[in-house]
Coordinates of N, CA, C and O in Angstrom, one line a residue:
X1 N 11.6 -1.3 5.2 CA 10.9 -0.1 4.9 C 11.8 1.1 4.9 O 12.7 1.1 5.8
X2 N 11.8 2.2 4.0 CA 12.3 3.2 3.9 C 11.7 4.1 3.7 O 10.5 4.0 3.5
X3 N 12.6 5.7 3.8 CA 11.7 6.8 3.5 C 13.2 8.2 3.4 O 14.3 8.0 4.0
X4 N 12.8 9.1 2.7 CA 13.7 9.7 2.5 C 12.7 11.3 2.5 O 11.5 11.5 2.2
X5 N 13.8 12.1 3.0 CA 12.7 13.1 3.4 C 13.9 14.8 3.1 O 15.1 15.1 3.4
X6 N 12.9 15.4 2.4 CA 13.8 16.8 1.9 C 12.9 17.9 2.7 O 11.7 18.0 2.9
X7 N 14.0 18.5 3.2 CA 13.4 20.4 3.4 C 13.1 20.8 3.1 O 14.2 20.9 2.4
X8 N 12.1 21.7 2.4 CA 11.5 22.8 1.8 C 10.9 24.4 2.3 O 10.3 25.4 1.8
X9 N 11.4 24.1 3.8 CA 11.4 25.6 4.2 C 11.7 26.4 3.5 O 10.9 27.3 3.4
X10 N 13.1 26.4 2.9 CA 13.1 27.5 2.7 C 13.0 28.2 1.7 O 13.8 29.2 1.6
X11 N 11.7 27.9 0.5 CA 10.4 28.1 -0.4 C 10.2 29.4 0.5 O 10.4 30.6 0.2
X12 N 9.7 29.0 1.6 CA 9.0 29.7 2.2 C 9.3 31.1 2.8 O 8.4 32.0 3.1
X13 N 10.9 31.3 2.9 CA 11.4 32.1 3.3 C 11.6 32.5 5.0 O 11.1 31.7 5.8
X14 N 12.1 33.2 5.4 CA 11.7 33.7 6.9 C 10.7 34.2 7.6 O 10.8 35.2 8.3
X15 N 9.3 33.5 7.5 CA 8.3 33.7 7.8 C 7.7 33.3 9.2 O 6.5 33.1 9.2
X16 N 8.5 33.3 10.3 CA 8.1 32.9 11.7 C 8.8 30.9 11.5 O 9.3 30.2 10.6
X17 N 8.5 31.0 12.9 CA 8.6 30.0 12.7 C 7.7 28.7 12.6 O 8.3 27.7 12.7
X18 N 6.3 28.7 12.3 CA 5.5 27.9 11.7 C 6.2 27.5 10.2 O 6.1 26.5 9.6
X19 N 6.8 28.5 9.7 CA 7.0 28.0 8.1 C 8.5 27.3 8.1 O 9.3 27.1 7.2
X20 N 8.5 26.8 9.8 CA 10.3 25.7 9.6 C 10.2 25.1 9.6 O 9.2 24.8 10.2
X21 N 11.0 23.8 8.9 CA 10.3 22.3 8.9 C 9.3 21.6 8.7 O 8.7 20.7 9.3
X22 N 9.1 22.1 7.4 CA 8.1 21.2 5.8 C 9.5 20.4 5.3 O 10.7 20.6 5.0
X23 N 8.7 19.5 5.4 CA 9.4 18.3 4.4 C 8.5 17.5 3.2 O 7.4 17.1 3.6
X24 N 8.8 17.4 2.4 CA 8.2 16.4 1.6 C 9.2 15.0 2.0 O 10.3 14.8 2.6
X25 N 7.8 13.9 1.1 CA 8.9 12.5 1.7 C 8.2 11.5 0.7 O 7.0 11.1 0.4
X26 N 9.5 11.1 0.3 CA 8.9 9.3 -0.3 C 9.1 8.4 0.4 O 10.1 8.4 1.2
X27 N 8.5 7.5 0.5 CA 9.2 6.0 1.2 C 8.1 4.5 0.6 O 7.3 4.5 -0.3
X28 N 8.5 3.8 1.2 CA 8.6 2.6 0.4 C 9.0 1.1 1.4 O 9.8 1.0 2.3
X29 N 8.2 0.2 0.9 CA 8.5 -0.6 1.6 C 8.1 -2.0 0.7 O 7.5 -2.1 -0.3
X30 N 8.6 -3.1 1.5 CA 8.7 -4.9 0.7 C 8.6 -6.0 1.5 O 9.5 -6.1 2.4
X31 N 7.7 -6.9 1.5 CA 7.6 -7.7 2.4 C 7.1 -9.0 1.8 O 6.0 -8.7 1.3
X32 N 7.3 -10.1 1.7 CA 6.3 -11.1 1.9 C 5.5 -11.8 3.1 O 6.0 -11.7 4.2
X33 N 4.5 -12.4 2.9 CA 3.7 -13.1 3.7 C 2.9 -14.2 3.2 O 2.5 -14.1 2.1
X34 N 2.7 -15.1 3.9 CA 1.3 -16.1 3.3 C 0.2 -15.6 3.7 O 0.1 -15.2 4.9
X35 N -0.7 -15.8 3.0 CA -2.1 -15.5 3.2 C -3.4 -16.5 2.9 O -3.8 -16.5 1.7
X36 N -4.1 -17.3 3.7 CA -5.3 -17.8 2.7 C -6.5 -17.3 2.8 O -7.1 -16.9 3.8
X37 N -6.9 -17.3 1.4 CA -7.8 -16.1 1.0 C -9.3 -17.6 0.5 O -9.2 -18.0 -0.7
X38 N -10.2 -18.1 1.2 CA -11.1 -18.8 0.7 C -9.9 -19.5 0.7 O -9.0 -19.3 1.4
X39 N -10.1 -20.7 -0.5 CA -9.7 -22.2 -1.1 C -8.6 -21.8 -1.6 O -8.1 -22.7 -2.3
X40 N -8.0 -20.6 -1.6 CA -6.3 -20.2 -2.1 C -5.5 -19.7 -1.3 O -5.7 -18.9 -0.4
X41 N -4.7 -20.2 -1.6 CA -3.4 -20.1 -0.4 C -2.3 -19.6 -0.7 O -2.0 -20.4 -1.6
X42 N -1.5 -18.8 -0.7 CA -0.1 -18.5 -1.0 C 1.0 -17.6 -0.6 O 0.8 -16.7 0.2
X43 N 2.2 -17.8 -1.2 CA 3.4 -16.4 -0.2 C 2.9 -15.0 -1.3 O 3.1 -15.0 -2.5
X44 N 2.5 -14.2 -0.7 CA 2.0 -12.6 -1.7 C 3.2 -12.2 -1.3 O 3.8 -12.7 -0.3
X45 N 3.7 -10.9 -2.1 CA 4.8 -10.0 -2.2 C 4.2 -8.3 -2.3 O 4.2 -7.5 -3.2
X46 N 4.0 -8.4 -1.5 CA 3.4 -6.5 -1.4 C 4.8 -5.5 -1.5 O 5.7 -5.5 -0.7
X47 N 4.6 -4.8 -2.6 CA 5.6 -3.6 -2.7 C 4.5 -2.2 -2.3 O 3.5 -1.9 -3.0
X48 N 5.0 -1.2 -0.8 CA 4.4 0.0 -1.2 C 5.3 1.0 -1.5 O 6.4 0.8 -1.2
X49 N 4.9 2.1 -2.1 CA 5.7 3.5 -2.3 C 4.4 4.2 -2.0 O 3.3 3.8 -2.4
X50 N 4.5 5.4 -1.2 CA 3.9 6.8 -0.6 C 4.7 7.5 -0.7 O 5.9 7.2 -0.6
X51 N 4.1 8.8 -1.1 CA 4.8 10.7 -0.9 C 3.6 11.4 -0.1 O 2.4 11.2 -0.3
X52 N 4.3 12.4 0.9 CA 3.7 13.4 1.0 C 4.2 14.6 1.8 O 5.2 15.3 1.6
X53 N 3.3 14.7 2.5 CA 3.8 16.1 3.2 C 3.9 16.0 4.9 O 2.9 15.5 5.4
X54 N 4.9 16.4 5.6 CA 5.1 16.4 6.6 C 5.8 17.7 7.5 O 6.5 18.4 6.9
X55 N 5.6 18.2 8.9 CA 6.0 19.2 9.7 C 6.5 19.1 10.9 O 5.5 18.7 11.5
X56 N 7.5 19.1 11.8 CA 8.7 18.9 12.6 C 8.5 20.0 13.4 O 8.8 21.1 13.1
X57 N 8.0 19.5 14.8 CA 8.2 20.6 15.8 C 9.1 20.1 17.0 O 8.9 19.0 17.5
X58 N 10.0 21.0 17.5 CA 11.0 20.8 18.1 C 10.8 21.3 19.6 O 11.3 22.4 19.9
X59 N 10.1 20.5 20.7 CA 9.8 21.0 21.9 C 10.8 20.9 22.8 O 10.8 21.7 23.7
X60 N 11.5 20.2 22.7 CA 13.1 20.2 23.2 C 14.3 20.2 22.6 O 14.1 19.2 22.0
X61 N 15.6 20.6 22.3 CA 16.9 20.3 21.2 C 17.3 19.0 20.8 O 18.0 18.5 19.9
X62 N 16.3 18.4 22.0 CA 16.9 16.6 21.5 C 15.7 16.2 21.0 O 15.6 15.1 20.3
X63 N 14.6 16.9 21.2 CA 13.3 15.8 20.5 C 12.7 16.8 19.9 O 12.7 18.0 20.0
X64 N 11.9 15.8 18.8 CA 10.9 16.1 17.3 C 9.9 15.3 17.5 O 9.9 14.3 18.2
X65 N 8.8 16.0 16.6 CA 7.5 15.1 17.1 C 7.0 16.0 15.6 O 7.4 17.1 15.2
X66 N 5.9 15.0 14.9 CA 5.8 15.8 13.8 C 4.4 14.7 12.8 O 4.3 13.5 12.7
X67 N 3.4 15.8 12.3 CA 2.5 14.7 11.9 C 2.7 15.0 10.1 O 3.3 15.9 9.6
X68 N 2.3 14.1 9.6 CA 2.5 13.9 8.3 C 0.7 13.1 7.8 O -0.3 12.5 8.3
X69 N 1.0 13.5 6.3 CA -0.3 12.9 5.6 C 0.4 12.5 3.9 O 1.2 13.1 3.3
X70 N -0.1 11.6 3.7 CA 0.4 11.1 1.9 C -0.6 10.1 1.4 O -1.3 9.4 2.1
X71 N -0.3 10.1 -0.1 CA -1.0 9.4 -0.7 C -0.3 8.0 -0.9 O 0.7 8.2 -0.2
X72 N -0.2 6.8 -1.3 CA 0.7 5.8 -1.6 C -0.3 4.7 -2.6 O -1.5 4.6 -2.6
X73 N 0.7 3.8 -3.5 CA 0.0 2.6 -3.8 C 0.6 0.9 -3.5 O 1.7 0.9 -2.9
X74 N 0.3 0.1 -3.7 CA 0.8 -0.9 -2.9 C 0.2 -2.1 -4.5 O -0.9 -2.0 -5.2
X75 N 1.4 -3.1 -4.6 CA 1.2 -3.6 -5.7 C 1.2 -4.8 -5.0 O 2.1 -4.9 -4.2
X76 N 0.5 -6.0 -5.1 CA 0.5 -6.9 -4.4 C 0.6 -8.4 -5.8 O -0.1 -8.5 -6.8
X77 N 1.4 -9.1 -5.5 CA 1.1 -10.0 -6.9 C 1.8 -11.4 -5.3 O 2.3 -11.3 -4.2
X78 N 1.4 -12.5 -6.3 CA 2.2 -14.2 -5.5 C 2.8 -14.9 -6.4 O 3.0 -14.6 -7.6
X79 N 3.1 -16.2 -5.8 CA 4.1 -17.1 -6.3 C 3.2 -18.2 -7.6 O 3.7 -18.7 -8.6
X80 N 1.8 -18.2 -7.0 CA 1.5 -19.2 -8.5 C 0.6 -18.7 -9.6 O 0.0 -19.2 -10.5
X81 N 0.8 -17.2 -9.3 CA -0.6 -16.5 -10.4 C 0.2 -16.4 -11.4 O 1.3 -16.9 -11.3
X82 N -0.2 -15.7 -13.0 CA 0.1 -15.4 -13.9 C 1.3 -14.5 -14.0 O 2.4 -14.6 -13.5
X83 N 0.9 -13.5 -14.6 CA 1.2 -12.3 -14.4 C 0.3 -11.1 -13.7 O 0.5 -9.9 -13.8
X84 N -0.7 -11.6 -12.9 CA -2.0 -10.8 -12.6 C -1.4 -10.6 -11.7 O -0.4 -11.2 -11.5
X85 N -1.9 -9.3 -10.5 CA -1.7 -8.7 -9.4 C -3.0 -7.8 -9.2 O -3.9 -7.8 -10.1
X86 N -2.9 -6.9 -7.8 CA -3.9 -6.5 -7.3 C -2.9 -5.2 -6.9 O -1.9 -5.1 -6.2
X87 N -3.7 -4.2 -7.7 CA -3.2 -2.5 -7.5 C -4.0 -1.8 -6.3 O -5.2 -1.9 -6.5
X88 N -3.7 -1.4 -5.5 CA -4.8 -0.6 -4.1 C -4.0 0.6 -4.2 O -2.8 0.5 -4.4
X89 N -4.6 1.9 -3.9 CA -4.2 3.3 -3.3 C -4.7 3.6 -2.1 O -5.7 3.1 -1.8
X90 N -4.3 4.2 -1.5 CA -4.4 4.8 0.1 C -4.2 5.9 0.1 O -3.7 6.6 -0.8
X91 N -4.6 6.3 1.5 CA -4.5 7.7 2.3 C -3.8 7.1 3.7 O -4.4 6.4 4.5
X92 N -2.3 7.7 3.9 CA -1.5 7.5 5.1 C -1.7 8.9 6.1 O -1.9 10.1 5.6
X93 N -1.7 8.6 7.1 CA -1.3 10.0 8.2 C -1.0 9.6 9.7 O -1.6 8.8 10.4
X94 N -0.3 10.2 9.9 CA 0.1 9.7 11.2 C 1.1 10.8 12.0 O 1.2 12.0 11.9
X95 N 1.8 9.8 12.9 CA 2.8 11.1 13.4 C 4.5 10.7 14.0 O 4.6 9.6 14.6
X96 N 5.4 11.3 13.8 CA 6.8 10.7 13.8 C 7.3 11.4 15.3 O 7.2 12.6 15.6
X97 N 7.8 10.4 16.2 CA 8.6 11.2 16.8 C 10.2 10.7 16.9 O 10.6 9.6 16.5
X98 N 11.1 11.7 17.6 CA 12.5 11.5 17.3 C 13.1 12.1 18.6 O 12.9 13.2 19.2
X99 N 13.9 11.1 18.9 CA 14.9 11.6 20.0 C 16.6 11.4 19.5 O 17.3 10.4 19.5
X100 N 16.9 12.6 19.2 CA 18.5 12.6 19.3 C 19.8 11.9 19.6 O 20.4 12.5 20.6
X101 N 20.5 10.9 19.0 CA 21.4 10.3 19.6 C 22.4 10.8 19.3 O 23.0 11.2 20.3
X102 N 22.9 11.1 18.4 CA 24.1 12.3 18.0 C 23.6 13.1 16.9 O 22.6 12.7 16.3
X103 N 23.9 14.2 16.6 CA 24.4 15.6 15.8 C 23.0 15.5 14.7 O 22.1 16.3 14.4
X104 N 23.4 13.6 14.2 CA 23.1 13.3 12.8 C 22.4 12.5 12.8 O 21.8 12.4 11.7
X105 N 21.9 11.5 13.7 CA 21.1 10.1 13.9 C 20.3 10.5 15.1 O 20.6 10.9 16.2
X106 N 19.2 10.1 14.5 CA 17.6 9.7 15.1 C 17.0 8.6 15.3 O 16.6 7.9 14.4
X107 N 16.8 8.3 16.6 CA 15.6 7.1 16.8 C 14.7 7.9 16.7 O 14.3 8.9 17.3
X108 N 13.9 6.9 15.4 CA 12.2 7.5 15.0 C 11.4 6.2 15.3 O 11.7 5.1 14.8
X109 N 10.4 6.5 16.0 CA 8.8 6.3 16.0 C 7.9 6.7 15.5 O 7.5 7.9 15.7
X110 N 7.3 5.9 14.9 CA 6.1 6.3 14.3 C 4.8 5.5 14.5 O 4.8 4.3 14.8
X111 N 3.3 6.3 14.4 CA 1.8 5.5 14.4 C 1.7 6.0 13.0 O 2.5 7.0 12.8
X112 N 1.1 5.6 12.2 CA 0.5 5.5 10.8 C -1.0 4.8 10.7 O -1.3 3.6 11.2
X113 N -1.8 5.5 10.0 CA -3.0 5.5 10.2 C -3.1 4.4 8.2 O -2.3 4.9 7.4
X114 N -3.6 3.6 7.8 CA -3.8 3.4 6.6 C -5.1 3.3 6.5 O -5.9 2.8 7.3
X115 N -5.6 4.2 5.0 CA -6.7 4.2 4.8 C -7.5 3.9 3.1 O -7.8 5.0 2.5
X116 N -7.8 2.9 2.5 CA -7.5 2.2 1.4 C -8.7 3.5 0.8 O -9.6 4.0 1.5
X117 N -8.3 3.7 -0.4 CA -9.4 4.3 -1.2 C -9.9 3.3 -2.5 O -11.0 3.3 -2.8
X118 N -9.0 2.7 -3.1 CA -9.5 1.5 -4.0 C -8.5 0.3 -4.6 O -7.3 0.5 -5.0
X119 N -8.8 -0.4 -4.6 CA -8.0 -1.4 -4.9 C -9.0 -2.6 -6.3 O -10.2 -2.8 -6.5
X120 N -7.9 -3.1 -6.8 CA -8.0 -3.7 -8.4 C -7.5 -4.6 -8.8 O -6.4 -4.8 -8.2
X121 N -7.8 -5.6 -9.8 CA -7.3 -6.8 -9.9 C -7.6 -6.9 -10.9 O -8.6 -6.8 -11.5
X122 N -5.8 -7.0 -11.5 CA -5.5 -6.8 -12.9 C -4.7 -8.2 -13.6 O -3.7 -8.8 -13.3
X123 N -5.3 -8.4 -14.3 CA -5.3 -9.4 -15.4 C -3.9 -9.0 -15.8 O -3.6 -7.8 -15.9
X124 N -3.0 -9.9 -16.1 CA -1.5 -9.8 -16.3 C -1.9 -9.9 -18.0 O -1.6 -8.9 -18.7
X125 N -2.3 -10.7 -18.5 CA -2.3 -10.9 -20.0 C -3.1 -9.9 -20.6 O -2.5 -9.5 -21.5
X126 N -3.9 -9.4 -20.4 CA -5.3 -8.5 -21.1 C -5.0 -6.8 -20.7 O -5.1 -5.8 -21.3
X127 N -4.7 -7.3 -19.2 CA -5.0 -5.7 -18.3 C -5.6 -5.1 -17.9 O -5.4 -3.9 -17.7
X128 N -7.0 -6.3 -17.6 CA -8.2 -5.7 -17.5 C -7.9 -5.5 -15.9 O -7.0 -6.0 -15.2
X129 N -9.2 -4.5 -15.6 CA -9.3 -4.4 -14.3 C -11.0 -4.8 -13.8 O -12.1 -4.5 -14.4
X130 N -10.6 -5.6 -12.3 CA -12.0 -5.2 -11.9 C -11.9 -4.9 -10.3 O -10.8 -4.9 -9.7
X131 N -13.0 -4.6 -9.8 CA -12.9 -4.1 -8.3 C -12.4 -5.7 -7.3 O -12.6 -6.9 -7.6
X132 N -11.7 -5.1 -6.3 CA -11.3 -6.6 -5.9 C -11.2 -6.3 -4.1 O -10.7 -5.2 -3.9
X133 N -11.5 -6.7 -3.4 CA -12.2 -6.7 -1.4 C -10.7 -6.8 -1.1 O -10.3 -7.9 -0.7
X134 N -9.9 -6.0 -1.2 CA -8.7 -5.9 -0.5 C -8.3 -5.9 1.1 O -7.3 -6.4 1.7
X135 N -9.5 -5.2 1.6 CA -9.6 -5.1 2.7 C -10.8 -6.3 3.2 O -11.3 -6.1 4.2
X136 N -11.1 -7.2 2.6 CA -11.2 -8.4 3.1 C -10.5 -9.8 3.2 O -10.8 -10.9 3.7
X137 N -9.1 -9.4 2.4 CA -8.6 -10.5 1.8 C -7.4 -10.3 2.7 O -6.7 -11.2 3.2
X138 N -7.2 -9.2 2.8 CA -6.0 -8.5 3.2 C -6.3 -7.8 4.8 O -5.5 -7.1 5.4
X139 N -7.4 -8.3 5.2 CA -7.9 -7.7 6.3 C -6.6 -6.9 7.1 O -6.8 -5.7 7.3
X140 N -5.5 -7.5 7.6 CA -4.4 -6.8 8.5 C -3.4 -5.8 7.8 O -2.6 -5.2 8.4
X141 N -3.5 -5.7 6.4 CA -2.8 -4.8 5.6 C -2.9 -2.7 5.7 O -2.3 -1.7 5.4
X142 N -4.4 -3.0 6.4 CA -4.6 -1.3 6.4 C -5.1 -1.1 8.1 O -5.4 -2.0 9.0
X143 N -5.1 0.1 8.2 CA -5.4 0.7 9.9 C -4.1 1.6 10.5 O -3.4 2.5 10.0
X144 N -4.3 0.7 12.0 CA -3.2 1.6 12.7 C -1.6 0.5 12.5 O -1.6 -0.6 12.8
X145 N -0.5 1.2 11.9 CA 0.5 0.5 12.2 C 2.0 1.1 12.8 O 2.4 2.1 12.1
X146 N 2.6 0.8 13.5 CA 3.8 1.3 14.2 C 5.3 0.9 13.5 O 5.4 -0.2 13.1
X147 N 6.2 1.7 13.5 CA 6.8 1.0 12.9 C 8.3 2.1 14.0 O 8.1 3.3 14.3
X148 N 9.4 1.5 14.2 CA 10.6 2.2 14.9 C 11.5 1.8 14.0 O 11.4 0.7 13.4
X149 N 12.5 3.0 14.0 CA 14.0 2.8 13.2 C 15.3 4.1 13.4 O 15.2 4.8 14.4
X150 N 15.9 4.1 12.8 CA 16.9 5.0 13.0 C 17.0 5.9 11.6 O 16.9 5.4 10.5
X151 N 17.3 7.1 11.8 CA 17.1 8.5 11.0 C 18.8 8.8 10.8 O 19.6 8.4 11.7
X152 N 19.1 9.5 9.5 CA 20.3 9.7 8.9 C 20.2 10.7 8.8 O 19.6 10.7 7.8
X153 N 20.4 11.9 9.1 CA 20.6 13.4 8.5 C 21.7 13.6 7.5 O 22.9 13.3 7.7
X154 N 21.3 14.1 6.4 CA 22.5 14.4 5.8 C 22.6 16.0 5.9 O 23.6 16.6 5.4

């Protein structure tokens, strides 16, 4: 999983310091898993991409703590279907924190909240769509999830 994250303060200008540390952010992630779903079984390949909006507050020089909210979608297809797959969107939010190892690199933590707003199963040949229980099939794919890594400042 990745994520890449821009400043936008300073849109904002010198406005106190509430208006320091807006970031927008994409990120993105890839994984496979097996899953059996009823009488089908298989390795699924989930790709997600999310953007949104996030704010960085700095209670000590070495640490950040900061909550964020975005929209994302998540394309899920496997190994013996067609060309068909299953499209879902969400609502992410959660909160990042960061402790300082040098100048430029961050150990980040994060909780992430997932929260599915619809998901679809799309016919590879036609294109059709119909509603499809993502969050029955996929039960462990949405909620609370944690995830730790290291931060790059450029």
């Amino acid at each position: 999983e990745g994520r890449l994250e821009y400043y936008i303060s300073r849109m904002f200008g010198s406005g106190g310091r509430f208006a320091t540390s807006w970031k927008v952010y994409v990120g993105g992630g890839y994984n496979k898993e097996f899953y059996e779903i009823g009488d089908f079984s298989d390795d699924f390949t989930f790709m997600r991409v999310s953007f949104g909006l996030s704010k960085d507050f700095y209670p000590l020089h070495f640490l950040h703590w900061g909550p964020f909210v975005g929209y994302g979608l998540e394309m899920t297809s496997w190994e013996t279907g067609e060309k068909d797959e299953i499209d879902t969107d969400f609502i992410e939010a959660g909160v990042r924190v960061g402790i300082n190892l040098a100048h430029n690199i961050q150990l980040i933590g994060s909780a992430t909240s997932y929260t599915m707003i619809s998901s679809d199963y799309v016919e590879g040949d036609t294109g059709e769509k119909e509603d499809f229980e993502y969050d029955v099939a996929f039960n462990d794919r949405f909620g609370l999830g944690y995830n730790i890594g290291i931060r790059f400042m450029f």
